[in-house]
mmCIF file of C-alpha atoms and ligand atoms in Angstrom:
data_model
loop_
_atom_site.group_PDB
_atom_site.id
_atom_site.type_symbol
_atom_site.label_atom_id
_atom_site.label_comp_id
_atom_site.label_asym_id
_atom_site.label_seq_id
_atom_site.Cartn_x
_atom_site.Cartn_y
_atom_site.Cartn_z
ATOM 1 C CA MET N 9 -0.025 -0.022 -0.011
ATOM 2 C CA THR N 10 1.403 3.391 -0.968
ATOM 3 C CA ALA N 11 1.213 6.376 1.357
ATOM 4 C CA GLY N 12 -2.167 7.905 1.119
ATOM 5 C CA LEU N 13 -3.781 5.149 -0.728
ATOM 6 C CA LEU N 14 -7.490 4.889 -0.234
ATOM 7 C CA PRO N 15 -7.966 0.999 0.112
ATOM 8 C CA PHE N 16 -10.889 -0.673 -1.341
ATOM 9 C CA PHE N 17 -10.952 -3.245 1.466
ATOM 10 C CA PRO N 18 -10.154 -1.054 4.506
ATOM 11 C CA PRO N 19 -7.916 -2.551 7.103
ATOM 12 C CA ASP N 20 -9.671 -0.809 10.025
ATOM 13 C CA LEU N 21 -13.078 -2.281 9.724
ATOM 14 C CA PHE N 22 -13.463 -3.134 13.224
ATOM 15 C CA ASP N 23 -11.390 -0.550 14.900
ATOM 16 C CA ALA N 24 -14.370 1.317 16.509
ATOM 17 C CA ASP N 25 -15.401 -2.023 18.163
ATOM 18 C CA ARG N 26 -12.119 -3.343 19.202
ATOM 19 C CA GLU N 27 -12.877 -3.072 22.889
ATOM 20 C CA VAL N 28 -16.202 -4.865 22.422
ATOM 21 C CA LEU N 29 -14.305 -7.662 20.567
ATOM 22 C CA LEU N 30 -11.932 -8.015 23.429
ATOM 23 C CA ASP N 31 -14.836 -7.890 25.974
ATOM 24 C CA VAL N 32 -16.644 -10.795 24.284
ATOM 25 C CA VAL N 33 -13.547 -12.866 24.021
ATOM 26 C CA ARG N 34 -13.240 -12.513 27.779
ATOM 27 C CA GLU N 35 -16.902 -12.963 28.431
ATOM 28 C CA VAL N 36 -17.571 -16.047 26.423
ATOM 29 C CA GLY N 37 -14.112 -17.419 26.988
ATOM 30 C CA LEU N 38 -14.435 -17.217 30.753
ATOM 31 C CA ALA N 39 -17.987 -18.151 31.149
ATOM 32 C CA PRO N 40 -18.563 -21.267 33.197
ATOM 33 C CA GLU N 41 -20.542 -23.168 30.547
ATOM 34 C CA GLN N 42 -17.556 -23.181 28.162
ATOM 35 C CA ARG N 43 -19.929 -23.073 25.138
ATOM 36 C CA PHE N 44 -18.356 -21.764 21.946
ATOM 37 C CA ILE N 45 -20.837 -22.807 19.378
ATOM 38 C CA LEU N 46 -24.685 -22.712 19.055
ATOM 39 C CA GLY N 47 -25.271 -21.480 22.523
ATOM 40 C CA GLU N 48 -27.266 -18.715 24.213
ATOM 41 C CA HIS N 49 -25.602 -15.868 22.154
ATOM 42 C CA THR N 50 -26.348 -17.691 18.882
ATOM 43 C CA ALA N 51 -29.936 -18.045 19.989
ATOM 44 C CA ARG N 52 -30.417 -14.499 21.069
ATOM 45 C CA PHE N 53 -28.831 -13.239 17.806
ATOM 46 C CA GLU N 54 -31.170 -15.407 15.771
ATOM 47 C CA ARG N 55 -34.164 -14.190 17.756
ATOM 48 C CA LEU N 56 -33.189 -10.444 17.531
ATOM 49 C CA LEU N 57 -32.348 -10.593 13.757
ATOM 50 C CA GLY N 58 -35.751 -12.069 13.172
ATOM 51 C CA GLU N 59 -37.284 -9.113 15.311
ATOM 52 C CA TRP N 60 -35.088 -6.643 13.344
ATOM 53 C CA LEU N 61 -36.420 -7.871 9.992
ATOM 54 C CA VAL N 62 -40.053 -7.773 11.120
ATOM 55 C CA GLU N 63 -39.272 -4.119 12.483
ATOM 56 C CA THR N 64 -37.847 -3.188 9.172
ATOM 57 C CA ALA N 65 -40.915 -4.187 7.161
ATOM 58 C CA ARG N 66 -43.848 -1.845 6.460
ATOM 59 C CA ASP N 67 -46.959 -2.823 8.479
ATOM 60 C CA GLY N 68 -48.642 -5.744 6.982
ATOM 61 C CA ALA N 69 -45.917 -6.796 4.629
ATOM 62 C CA VAL N 70 -44.649 -9.621 6.993
ATOM 63 C CA THR N 71 -47.580 -11.703 8.476
ATOM 64 C CA SER N 72 -45.954 -14.931 9.445
ATOM 65 C CA ALA N 73 -43.270 -15.664 12.059
ATOM 66 C CA VAL N 74 -39.760 -15.329 10.773
ATOM 67 C CA ASP N 75 -37.202 -18.169 11.406
ATOM 68 C CA VAL N 76 -33.493 -17.170 11.538
ATOM 69 C CA VAL N 77 -30.939 -20.099 11.540
ATOM 70 C CA ALA N 78 -27.427 -19.085 12.118
ATOM 71 C CA CYS N 79 -24.775 -21.174 10.248
ATOM 72 C CA GLY N 80 -21.151 -21.371 8.954
ATOM 73 C CA SER N 81 -21.441 -18.933 6.084
ATOM 74 C CA GLY N 82 -23.626 -17.474 3.350
ATOM 75 C CA THR N 83 -22.514 -20.158 1.037
ATOM 76 C CA ALA N 84 -23.580 -22.843 3.600
ATOM 77 C CA ALA N 85 -26.889 -21.158 4.061
ATOM 78 C CA LEU N 86 -27.626 -21.236 0.248
ATOM 79 C CA GLY N 87 -26.516 -24.793 -0.047
ATOM 80 C CA MET N 88 -28.505 -26.045 2.958
ATOM 81 C CA VAL N 89 -31.685 -24.327 1.661
ATOM 82 C CA LEU N 90 -31.296 -26.006 -1.731
ATOM 83 C CA HIS N 91 -30.550 -29.401 -0.014
ATOM 84 C CA ALA N 92 -33.642 -28.922 2.295
ATOM 85 C CA MET N 93 -35.824 -28.145 -0.739
ATOM 86 C CA GLY N 94 -34.799 -31.478 -2.207
ATOM 87 C CA VAL N 95 -32.322 -30.189 -4.910
ATOM 88 C CA ARG N 96 -30.731 -33.432 -6.209
ATOM 89 C CA PRO N 97 -29.051 -34.842 -9.407
ATOM 90 C CA ASP N 98 -31.917 -34.923 -11.791
ATOM 91 C CA VAL N 99 -33.124 -31.269 -11.244
ATOM 92 C CA GLU N 100 -32.068 -27.794 -12.495
ATOM 93 C CA VAL N 101 -31.769 -24.632 -10.632
ATOM 94 C CA VAL N 102 -31.958 -21.318 -12.536
ATOM 95 C CA VAL N 103 -29.233 -18.831 -11.265
ATOM 96 C CA PRO N 104 -27.802 -15.498 -12.535
ATOM 97 C CA ALA N 105 -25.031 -15.716 -15.185
ATOM 98 C CA PHE N 106 -23.295 -12.854 -13.379
ATOM 99 C CA GLY N 107 -22.626 -13.106 -9.534
ATOM 100 C CA CYS N 108 -20.475 -14.998 -7.190
ATOM 101 C CA ALA N 109 -19.421 -18.651 -7.359
ATOM 102 C CA PRO N 110 -21.578 -19.975 -4.639
ATOM 103 C CA LEU N 111 -24.716 -19.322 -6.670
ATOM 104 C CA ALA N 112 -23.660 -22.084 -9.120
ATOM 105 C CA ALA N 113 -21.348 -24.166 -6.823
ATOM 106 C CA THR N 114 -24.036 -24.867 -4.250
ATOM 107 C CA VAL N 115 -26.243 -26.289 -7.196
ATOM 108 C CA VAL N 116 -23.272 -28.375 -8.599
ATOM 109 C CA ASN N 117 -22.295 -29.680 -5.093
ATOM 110 C CA LEU N 118 -25.789 -31.343 -4.900
ATOM 111 C CA GLY N 119 -25.213 -32.956 -8.187
ATOM 112 C CA ALA N 120 -27.951 -30.706 -9.850
ATOM 113 C CA THR N 121 -27.558 -28.514 -13.051
ATOM 114 C CA PRO N 122 -27.187 -24.740 -12.801
ATOM 115 C CA VAL N 123 -29.005 -23.019 -15.579
ATOM 116 C CA PHE N 124 -27.584 -19.580 -16.259
ATOM 117 C CA ALA N 125 -29.940 -16.609 -16.921
ATOM 118 C CA ASP N 126 -28.699 -13.374 -18.445
ATOM 119 C CA ILE N 127 -28.976 -10.115 -16.452
ATOM 120 C CA ASP N 128 -30.480 -6.604 -16.919
ATOM 121 C CA PRO N 129 -27.784 -4.416 -18.589
ATOM 122 C CA HIS N 130 -28.075 -1.555 -16.174
ATOM 123 C CA THR N 131 -28.793 -3.202 -12.754
ATOM 124 C CA MET N 132 -26.827 -6.279 -13.461
ATOM 125 C CA VAL N 133 -29.327 -8.542 -11.539
ATOM 126 C CA ALA N 134 -31.082 -11.525 -13.161
ATOM 127 C CA ASP N 135 -33.578 -10.536 -15.861
ATOM 128 C CA PRO N 136 -36.991 -12.090 -14.858
ATOM 129 C CA GLY N 137 -38.154 -12.510 -18.450
ATOM 130 C CA GLU N 138 -34.854 -14.579 -19.190
ATOM 131 C CA VAL N 139 -35.244 -16.555 -15.969
ATOM 132 C CA GLU N 140 -38.996 -17.692 -16.816
ATOM 133 C CA ARG N 141 -37.867 -18.546 -20.514
ATOM 134 C CA LEU N 142 -35.409 -21.045 -18.719
ATOM 135 C CA VAL N 143 -37.839 -22.789 -16.556
ATOM 136 C CA THR N 144 -38.518 -26.341 -17.557
ATOM 137 C CA ASP N 145 -40.355 -29.289 -16.131
ATOM 138 C CA ARG N 146 -37.059 -30.186 -14.514
ATOM 139 C CA THR N 147 -36.627 -26.912 -12.617
ATOM 140 C CA ALA N 148 -36.751 -27.270 -8.836
ATOM 141 C CA ALA N 149 -35.911 -23.749 -7.896
ATOM 142 C CA ILE N 150 -35.007 -20.226 -9.152
ATOM 143 C CA VAL N 151 -32.423 -18.193 -7.274
ATOM 144 C CA PRO N 152 -32.285 -14.466 -8.104
ATOM 145 C CA ALA N 153 -29.512 -12.815 -6.124
ATOM 146 C CA HIS N 154 -29.301 -9.092 -5.400
ATOM 147 C CA LEU N 155 -26.150 -7.585 -6.476
ATOM 148 C CA PHE N 156 -23.967 -4.639 -5.374
ATOM 149 C CA SER N 157 -26.760 -2.097 -4.442
ATOM 150 C CA VAL N 158 -29.827 -3.182 -6.258
ATOM 151 C CA MET N 159 -32.393 -5.800 -5.357
ATOM 152 C CA ALA N 160 -33.625 -8.227 -8.078
ATOM 153 C CA ASP N 161 -37.263 -7.728 -9.180
ATOM 154 C CA MET N 162 -38.690 -10.003 -6.367
ATOM 155 C CA PRO N 163 -42.424 -9.234 -7.008
ATOM 156 C CA ARG N 164 -42.016 -10.520 -10.483
ATOM 157 C CA PHE N 165 -39.814 -13.618 -9.377
ATOM 158 C CA ARG N 166 -42.604 -14.396 -6.880
ATOM 159 C CA GLU N 167 -45.111 -14.405 -9.767
ATOM 160 C CA ILE N 168 -42.892 -16.579 -11.826
ATOM 161 C CA ALA N 169 -42.201 -19.146 -9.027
ATOM 162 C CA ALA N 170 -46.020 -19.451 -8.157
ATOM 163 C CA ARG N 171 -46.994 -19.698 -11.929
ATOM 164 C CA HIS N 172 -44.515 -22.635 -12.492
ATOM 165 C CA GLY N 173 -44.676 -24.252 -9.057
ATOM 166 C CA VAL N 174 -41.010 -23.856 -8.316
ATOM 167 C CA ARG N 175 -39.227 -22.922 -5.193
ATOM 168 C CA LEU N 176 -37.921 -19.282 -4.823
ATOM 169 C CA VAL N 177 -34.677 -18.753 -3.125
ATOM 170 C CA GLU N 178 -33.632 -15.160 -2.458
ATOM 171 C CA ASP N 179 -29.903 -14.773 -2.362
ATOM 172 C CA SER N 180 -29.961 -11.739 -0.243
ATOM 173 C CA ALA N 181 -26.390 -12.330 1.178
ATOM 174 C CA VAL N 182 -25.449 -8.715 0.551
ATOM 175 C CA ALA N 183 -28.772 -6.766 0.833
ATOM 176 C CA GLN N 184 -29.351 -6.752 4.613
ATOM 177 C CA GLY N 185 -31.425 -3.794 5.402
ATOM 178 C CA ALA N 186 -32.788 -3.170 1.836
ATOM 179 C CA VAL N 187 -36.615 -2.982 1.709
ATOM 180 C CA LEU N 188 -38.581 -3.287 -1.603
ATOM 181 C CA ALA N 189 -42.175 -2.151 -1.572
ATOM 182 C CA GLY N 190 -42.297 -2.451 2.117
ATOM 183 C CA ARG N 191 -40.937 -6.060 2.360
ATOM 184 C CA PRO N 192 -37.275 -6.468 3.585
ATOM 185 C CA ALA N 193 -34.731 -8.309 1.572
ATOM 186 C CA GLY N 194 -34.573 -12.082 2.851
ATOM 187 C CA LEU N 195 -38.305 -12.337 3.186
ATOM 188 C CA TRP N 196 -39.460 -12.506 -0.492
ATOM 189 C CA GLY N 197 -38.793 -16.034 -1.282
ATOM 190 C CA ASP N 198 -39.413 -19.385 0.514
ATOM 191 C CA ALA N 199 -36.023 -18.588 2.010
ATOM 192 C CA GLY N 200 -33.505 -15.953 1.953
ATOM 193 C CA LEU N 201 -29.968 -15.545 3.448
ATOM 194 C CA PHE N 202 -27.397 -13.108 4.826
ATOM 195 C CA SER N 203 -23.640 -13.414 4.916
ATOM 196 C CA PHE N 204 -21.428 -11.846 7.697
ATOM 197 C CA VAL N 205 -18.155 -12.380 6.076
ATOM 198 C CA GLN N 206 -16.096 -9.202 6.929
ATOM 199 C CA VAL N 207 -16.685 -7.338 3.637
ATOM 200 C CA LYS N 208 -20.465 -7.585 3.821
ATOM 201 C CA THR N 209 -22.373 -4.646 5.208
ATOM 202 C CA PHE N 210 -23.106 -6.610 8.462
ATOM 203 C CA GLY N 211 -19.601 -8.339 8.270
ATOM 204 C CA MET N 212 -17.647 -9.603 11.320
ATOM 205 C CA PRO N 213 -14.190 -10.789 11.854
ATOM 206 C CA GLY N 214 -14.788 -14.387 10.815
ATOM 207 C CA GLU N 215 -17.183 -16.590 8.824
ATOM 208 C CA GLY N 216 -20.970 -16.840 9.336
ATOM 209 C CA GLY N 217 -24.367 -16.576 7.692
ATOM 210 C CA VAL N 218 -28.023 -17.150 8.332
ATOM 211 C CA VAL N 219 -30.961 -18.614 6.626
ATOM 212 C CA VAL N 220 -34.201 -16.599 6.975
ATOM 213 C CA THR N 221 -37.485 -18.247 6.182
ATOM 214 C CA GLN N 222 -41.138 -18.087 7.051
ATOM 215 C CA ASP N 223 -41.655 -21.745 6.111
ATOM 216 C CA PRO N 224 -41.370 -23.664 9.495
ATOM 217 C CA GLU N 225 -40.649 -26.906 7.687
ATOM 218 C CA LEU N 226 -37.679 -25.406 5.839
ATOM 219 C CA GLY N 227 -36.422 -23.699 9.142
ATOM 220 C CA ARG N 228 -36.504 -27.043 11.043
ATOM 221 C CA ALA N 229 -34.720 -28.960 8.185
ATOM 222 C CA VAL N 230 -31.988 -26.273 7.894
ATOM 223 C CA ARG N 231 -31.504 -26.413 11.737
ATOM 224 C CA MET N 232 -30.779 -30.122 11.612
ATOM 225 C CA LEU N 233 -28.711 -29.870 8.404
ATOM 226 C CA ARG N 234 -26.252 -27.338 10.068
ATOM 227 C CA ASN N 235 -25.351 -29.796 12.853
ATOM 228 C CA HIS N 236 -25.092 -33.175 11.370
ATOM 229 C CA GLY N 237 -28.702 -33.938 11.102
ATOM 230 C CA GLN N 238 -29.440 -33.703 14.925
ATOM 231 C CA ASP N 239 -32.519 -32.002 16.296
ATOM 232 C CA GLY N 240 -30.832 -30.031 18.908
ATOM 233 C CA THR N 241 -32.434 -32.031 21.818
ATOM 234 C CA ARG N 242 -30.739 -35.257 21.661
ATOM 235 C CA ARG N 243 -27.054 -35.820 20.530
ATOM 236 C CA PHE N 244 -25.953 -38.544 18.339
ATOM 237 C CA VAL N 245 -29.353 -39.220 16.845
ATOM 238 C CA HIS N 246 -28.935 -38.334 13.169
ATOM 239 C CA HIS N 247 -32.311 -37.862 11.321
ATOM 240 C CA ARG N 248 -30.677 -36.891 8.035
ATOM 241 C CA ILE N 249 -27.214 -36.515 6.598
ATOM 242 C CA GLY N 250 -26.115 -32.953 7.443
ATOM 243 C CA TYR N 251 -23.138 -30.668 7.602
ATOM 244 C CA ASN N 252 -20.822 -29.007 10.111
ATOM 245 C CA SER N 253 -22.275 -25.495 9.755
ATOM 246 C CA ARG N 254 -22.527 -24.266 13.166
ATOM 247 C CA PHE N 255 -22.238 -20.643 14.441
ATOM 248 C CA ASP N 256 -19.579 -19.248 16.699
ATOM 249 C CA GLU N 257 -20.519 -17.926 19.993
ATOM 250 C CA LEU N 258 -18.000 -15.065 20.021
ATOM 251 C CA GLN N 259 -19.065 -13.832 16.675
ATOM 252 C CA ALA N 260 -22.790 -14.003 17.976
ATOM 253 C CA ALA N 261 -21.854 -11.957 20.922
ATOM 254 C CA PHE N 262 -20.002 -9.498 18.806
ATOM 255 C CA GLN N 263 -22.911 -9.190 16.433
ATOM 256 C CA LEU N 264 -25.432 -8.649 19.150
ATOM 257 C CA HIS N 265 -23.429 -5.503 20.017
ATOM 258 C CA ARG N 266 -23.221 -4.408 16.633
ATOM 259 C CA LEU N 267 -26.765 -4.748 15.564
ATOM 260 C CA PRO N 268 -28.107 -1.563 17.225
ATOM 261 C CA THR N 269 -25.598 0.468 15.119
ATOM 262 C CA LEU N 270 -26.223 -1.319 11.769
ATOM 263 C CA ALA N 271 -28.921 1.118 10.597
ATOM 264 C CA ALA N 272 -26.568 4.107 11.136
ATOM 265 C CA ARG N 273 -23.816 2.408 8.941
ATOM 266 C CA LEU N 274 -26.291 1.496 6.321
ATOM 267 C CA GLU N 275 -27.396 5.044 6.228
ATOM 268 C CA ARG N 276 -23.955 6.451 5.870
ATOM 269 C CA ARG N 277 -23.332 4.026 2.940
ATOM 270 C CA ALA N 278 -26.530 5.225 1.172
ATOM 271 C CA ARG N 279 -25.561 8.839 1.729
ATOM 272 C CA ILE N 280 -22.200 8.388 0.101
ATOM 273 C CA ALA N 281 -23.902 6.295 -2.760
ATOM 274 C CA GLU N 282 -26.378 9.198 -3.271
ATOM 275 C CA TYR N 283 -23.602 11.699 -3.525
ATOM 276 C CA TYR N 284 -21.743 9.691 -6.119
ATOM 277 C CA THR N 285 -24.716 9.009 -8.256
ATOM 278 C CA ALA N 286 -25.593 12.626 -8.297
ATOM 279 C CA ARG N 287 -22.028 13.522 -9.302
ATOM 280 C CA PHE N 288 -21.841 10.858 -11.923
ATOM 281 C CA ALA N 289 -25.316 11.322 -13.452
ATOM 282 C CA GLU N 290 -24.359 13.317 -16.605
ATOM 283 C CA LEU N 291 -20.764 12.143 -17.068
ATOM 284 C CA PRO N 292 -19.888 10.852 -20.512
ATOM 285 C CA GLY N 293 -18.890 7.138 -20.521
ATOM 286 C CA ILE N 294 -20.002 6.533 -16.985
ATOM 287 C CA VAL N 295 -23.205 4.937 -15.854
ATOM 288 C CA PRO N 296 -23.973 5.039 -12.139
ATOM 289 C CA PRO N 297 -26.275 2.454 -10.585
ATOM 290 C CA PRO N 298 -29.993 3.386 -10.303
ATOM 291 C CA ASP N 299 -30.697 6.052 -7.925
ATOM 292 C CA GLY N 300 -33.130 5.861 -4.870
ATOM 293 C CA ARG N 301 -33.903 4.009 -1.785
ATOM 294 C CA ASP N 302 -36.587 1.447 -2.580
ATOM 295 C CA GLY N 303 -35.034 -1.943 -2.993
ATOM 296 C CA ARG N 304 -31.403 -0.620 -2.451
ATOM 297 C CA ALA N 305 -28.721 -1.413 0.095
ATOM 298 C CA TYR N 306 -25.257 -0.050 -0.664
ATOM 299 C CA TYR N 307 -23.063 -2.916 -0.203
ATOM 300 C CA VAL N 308 -20.971 -2.163 -3.216
ATOM 301 C CA TYR N 309 -20.974 0.940 -5.376
ATOM 302 C CA SER N 310 -20.593 -0.451 -8.915
ATOM 303 C CA LEU N 311 -20.743 1.871 -11.878
ATOM 304 C CA LEU N 312 -20.425 1.047 -15.592
ATOM 305 C CA ALA N 313 -17.704 2.586 -17.447
ATOM 306 C CA THR N 314 -16.959 2.457 -21.232
ATOM 307 C CA HIS N 315 -13.047 2.654 -20.465
ATOM 308 C CA ARG N 316 -13.126 0.645 -17.312
ATOM 309 C CA ASP N 317 -9.574 -0.481 -17.215
ATOM 310 C CA GLU N 318 -8.315 3.112 -17.931
ATOM 311 C CA LEU N 319 -10.620 4.457 -15.237
ATOM 312 C CA ARG N 320 -9.199 2.059 -12.861
ATOM 313 C CA ASP N 321 -5.601 3.175 -13.575
ATOM 314 C CA HIS N 322 -6.738 6.670 -13.355
ATOM 315 C CA LEU N 323 -8.207 6.118 -9.977
ATOM 316 C CA ALA N 324 -5.053 4.274 -8.838
ATOM 317 C CA GLY N 325 -2.929 7.173 -9.957
ATOM 318 C CA ARG N 326 -5.004 9.465 -7.504
ATOM 319 C CA GLY N 327 -4.442 6.958 -4.731
ATOM 320 C CA ILE N 328 -7.935 5.374 -5.000
ATOM 321 C CA ASP N 329 -8.104 1.530 -4.954
ATOM 322 C CA SER N 330 -11.109 0.060 -6.849
ATOM 323 C CA HIS N 331 -12.280 -3.292 -7.547
ATOM 324 C CA VAL N 332 -13.915 -5.529 -10.327
ATOM 325 C CA TYR N 333 -16.941 -7.636 -9.269
ATOM 326 C CA TYR N 334 -16.951 -9.963 -11.343
ATOM 327 C CA PRO N 335 -14.253 -10.193 -14.126
ATOM 328 C CA ALA N 336 -16.185 -13.073 -16.027
ATOM 329 C CA PRO N 337 -19.797 -14.432 -16.195
ATOM 330 C CA LEU N 338 -20.279 -17.657 -14.173
ATOM 331 C CA PRO N 339 -20.733 -19.886 -17.166
ATOM 332 C CA ARG N 340 -17.392 -18.568 -18.542
ATOM 333 C CA GLN N 341 -15.539 -19.829 -15.375
ATOM 334 C CA PRO N 342 -13.506 -23.059 -15.958
ATOM 335 C CA ALA N 343 -15.299 -24.765 -12.957
ATOM 336 C CA PHE N 344 -18.888 -24.155 -14.527
ATOM 337 C CA ALA N 345 -17.952 -24.331 -18.190
ATOM 338 C CA ARG N 346 -19.392 -27.701 -18.656
ATOM 339 C CA HIS N 347 -22.816 -26.388 -17.572
ATOM 340 C CA ALA N 348 -22.712 -23.690 -20.336
ATOM 341 C CA PRO N 349 -24.629 -25.097 -23.347
ATOM 342 C CA PRO N 350 -22.501 -24.962 -26.452
ATOM 343 C CA GLY N 351 -22.948 -21.711 -28.320
ATOM 344 C CA ARG N 352 -25.013 -19.992 -25.819
ATOM 345 C CA ARG N 353 -24.219 -16.454 -24.870
ATOM 346 C CA TRP N 354 -24.985 -14.067 -22.137
ATOM 347 C CA PRO N 355 -24.188 -10.686 -23.753
ATOM 348 C CA HIS N 356 -25.395 -8.492 -20.809
ATOM 349 C CA ALA N 357 -23.281 -10.620 -18.273
ATOM 350 C CA GLU N 358 -20.357 -10.296 -20.561
ATOM 351 C CA HIS N 359 -20.900 -6.580 -20.927
ATOM 352 C CA ALA N 360 -21.014 -6.171 -17.058
ATOM 353 C CA ALA N 361 -17.944 -8.105 -16.661
ATOM 354 C CA ALA N 362 -16.074 -5.989 -19.016
ATOM 355 C CA HIS N 363 -17.286 -2.633 -17.835
ATOM 356 C CA THR N 364 -18.167 -2.715 -14.119
ATOM 357 C CA LEU N 365 -16.036 -1.042 -11.494
ATOM 358 C CA ALA N 366 -16.544 -0.814 -7.774
ATOM 359 C CA VAL N 367 -15.314 2.384 -5.785
ATOM 360 C CA PRO N 368 -15.067 2.335 -1.977
ATOM 361 C CA VAL N 369 -18.380 3.173 -0.123
ATOM 362 C CA TYR N 370 -17.574 1.933 3.489
ATOM 363 C CA PRO N 371 -19.140 3.974 6.008
ATOM 364 C CA HIS N 372 -16.088 5.355 7.755
ATOM 365 C CA LEU N 373 -14.904 7.224 4.599
ATOM 366 C CA THR N 374 -14.679 10.886 5.398
ATOM 367 C CA ASP N 375 -16.597 13.454 3.373
ATOM 368 C CA ALA N 376 -13.228 14.720 2.051
ATOM 369 C CA GLN N 377 -12.381 11.216 0.930
ATOM 370 C CA VAL N 378 -15.786 10.776 -0.721
ATOM 371 C CA GLU N 379 -15.469 14.027 -2.627
ATOM 372 C CA HIS N 380 -11.913 13.004 -3.581
ATOM 373 C CA ILE N 381 -13.168 9.856 -5.276
ATOM 374 C CA ALA N 382 -16.151 11.665 -6.984
ATOM 375 C CA ASP N 383 -13.533 14.332 -8.224
ATOM 376 C CA ALA N 384 -11.238 11.666 -9.678
ATOM 377 C CA VAL N 385 -14.136 9.843 -11.640
ATOM 378 C CA THR N 386 -15.333 13.253 -12.849
ATOM 379 C CA GLU N 387 -11.900 14.318 -13.939
ATOM 380 C CA PHE N 388 -11.497 11.065 -15.889
ATOM 381 C CA ALA N 389 -14.814 11.340 -17.725
ATOM 382 C CA ARG N 390 -14.130 14.877 -18.702
ATOM 383 C CA ARG N 391 -10.605 14.480 -19.659
HETATM 384 C C1 PLP A 427 -20.974 -13.150 -0.279
HETATM 385 C C2 PLP A 427 -21.973 -13.958 -1.137
HETATM 386 C C3 PLP A 427 -22.337 -15.223 -0.723
HETATM 387 C C4 PLP A 427 -21.537 -16.139 0.055
HETATM 388 O O1 PLP A 427 -21.309 -15.640 1.557
HETATM 389 P P1 PLP A 427 -20.062 -16.296 2.299
HETATM 390 O O2 PLP A 427 -20.518 -15.841 3.575
HETATM 391 O O3 PLP A 427 -19.037 -15.716 1.717
HETATM 392 O O4 PLP A 427 -20.102 -17.737 2.049
HETATM 393 C C5 PLP A 427 -23.489 -15.698 -1.398
HETATM 394 N N1 PLP A 427 -24.044 -15.067 -2.427
HETATM 395 C C6 PLP A 427 -23.741 -13.721 -2.575
HETATM 396 C C7 PLP A 427 -24.546 -12.948 -3.657
HETATM 397 C C8 PLP A 427 -22.641 -13.071 -1.945
HETATM 398 O O5 PLP A 427 -22.295 -11.842 -2.318
#
């Protein structure tokens, strides 16, 4: 790192909560019960996250109980939901062609076939029309994913899932706190999920995630799957073949301390993003993400740039680190290429992979840093 570089992944993410972290290590570490996984803190974290989701909803949008099941990661959450839904070797699951590896890997790991849907060229989330065209009588589930700052078109995905009788899994890993038409991200499908890996908006210093569902059957199944198929009352009775995907008590205690301040951090991200979008609105060769607050959570601020690599170099020359999510569509990855039907193309996903660039949006950026980033992008566009 050169002097004065504004990193994309800040090294001081948890500085403000350093004392809290040391306190929870002491508290959990010295407690007489010596319980380090799936204990009281995890149970309380699950309960409070569920309440937080219901509080975030507009009145009437959430009518049934919300079950939150903490587990080892966002990837594990997605994999266990698909497993609990019966995804198996002879079925297909429709996933976005542009996004992170777990979208396809979880499907392949269950022996099923991922079917890749192209995306909307501006929002970069899965195109509902394209997803619907790919549904066949072998489709078990569709998995739209919210990306960067924009929620997928969940009202349409609900309609599509209902019309075709397929399960709807909402990969809301990055959209915690987003609300679309009164309903929070995570509560649109049969199940949703959040990831708490450090870079996510409710990241923590370690691995973890949750499954969120209003389907009690699914909640029970995932609770068993996360701990080797046991039901939580009797040890060494394995009702089904599961996983080791348990949640850490230290992390749960830390997240319980940080939950009350999450809204303020999300608000700061949204303010920074709104400032960028206003500054970038008329710039030649730059397309900012769609503005607004409905269905938005500013996890990553990704713009589209005609000359992306030159913009990246220009920013680096001004001491600003940026990041490309994602450099290739999923079906173009060596690991998933065998699931790409010969000759098929995903032109919008390919365009996004070639033109998207993310600039820092973390909440502890100062106003001066935010302005510096916006100035540097503006200077490039007007050069
Ligand atoms: C981060 C992420 C995941 C996986 O979460 P992990 O906790 O890193 O396993 C899944 N889906 C999306 C869209 C993500 O961004």
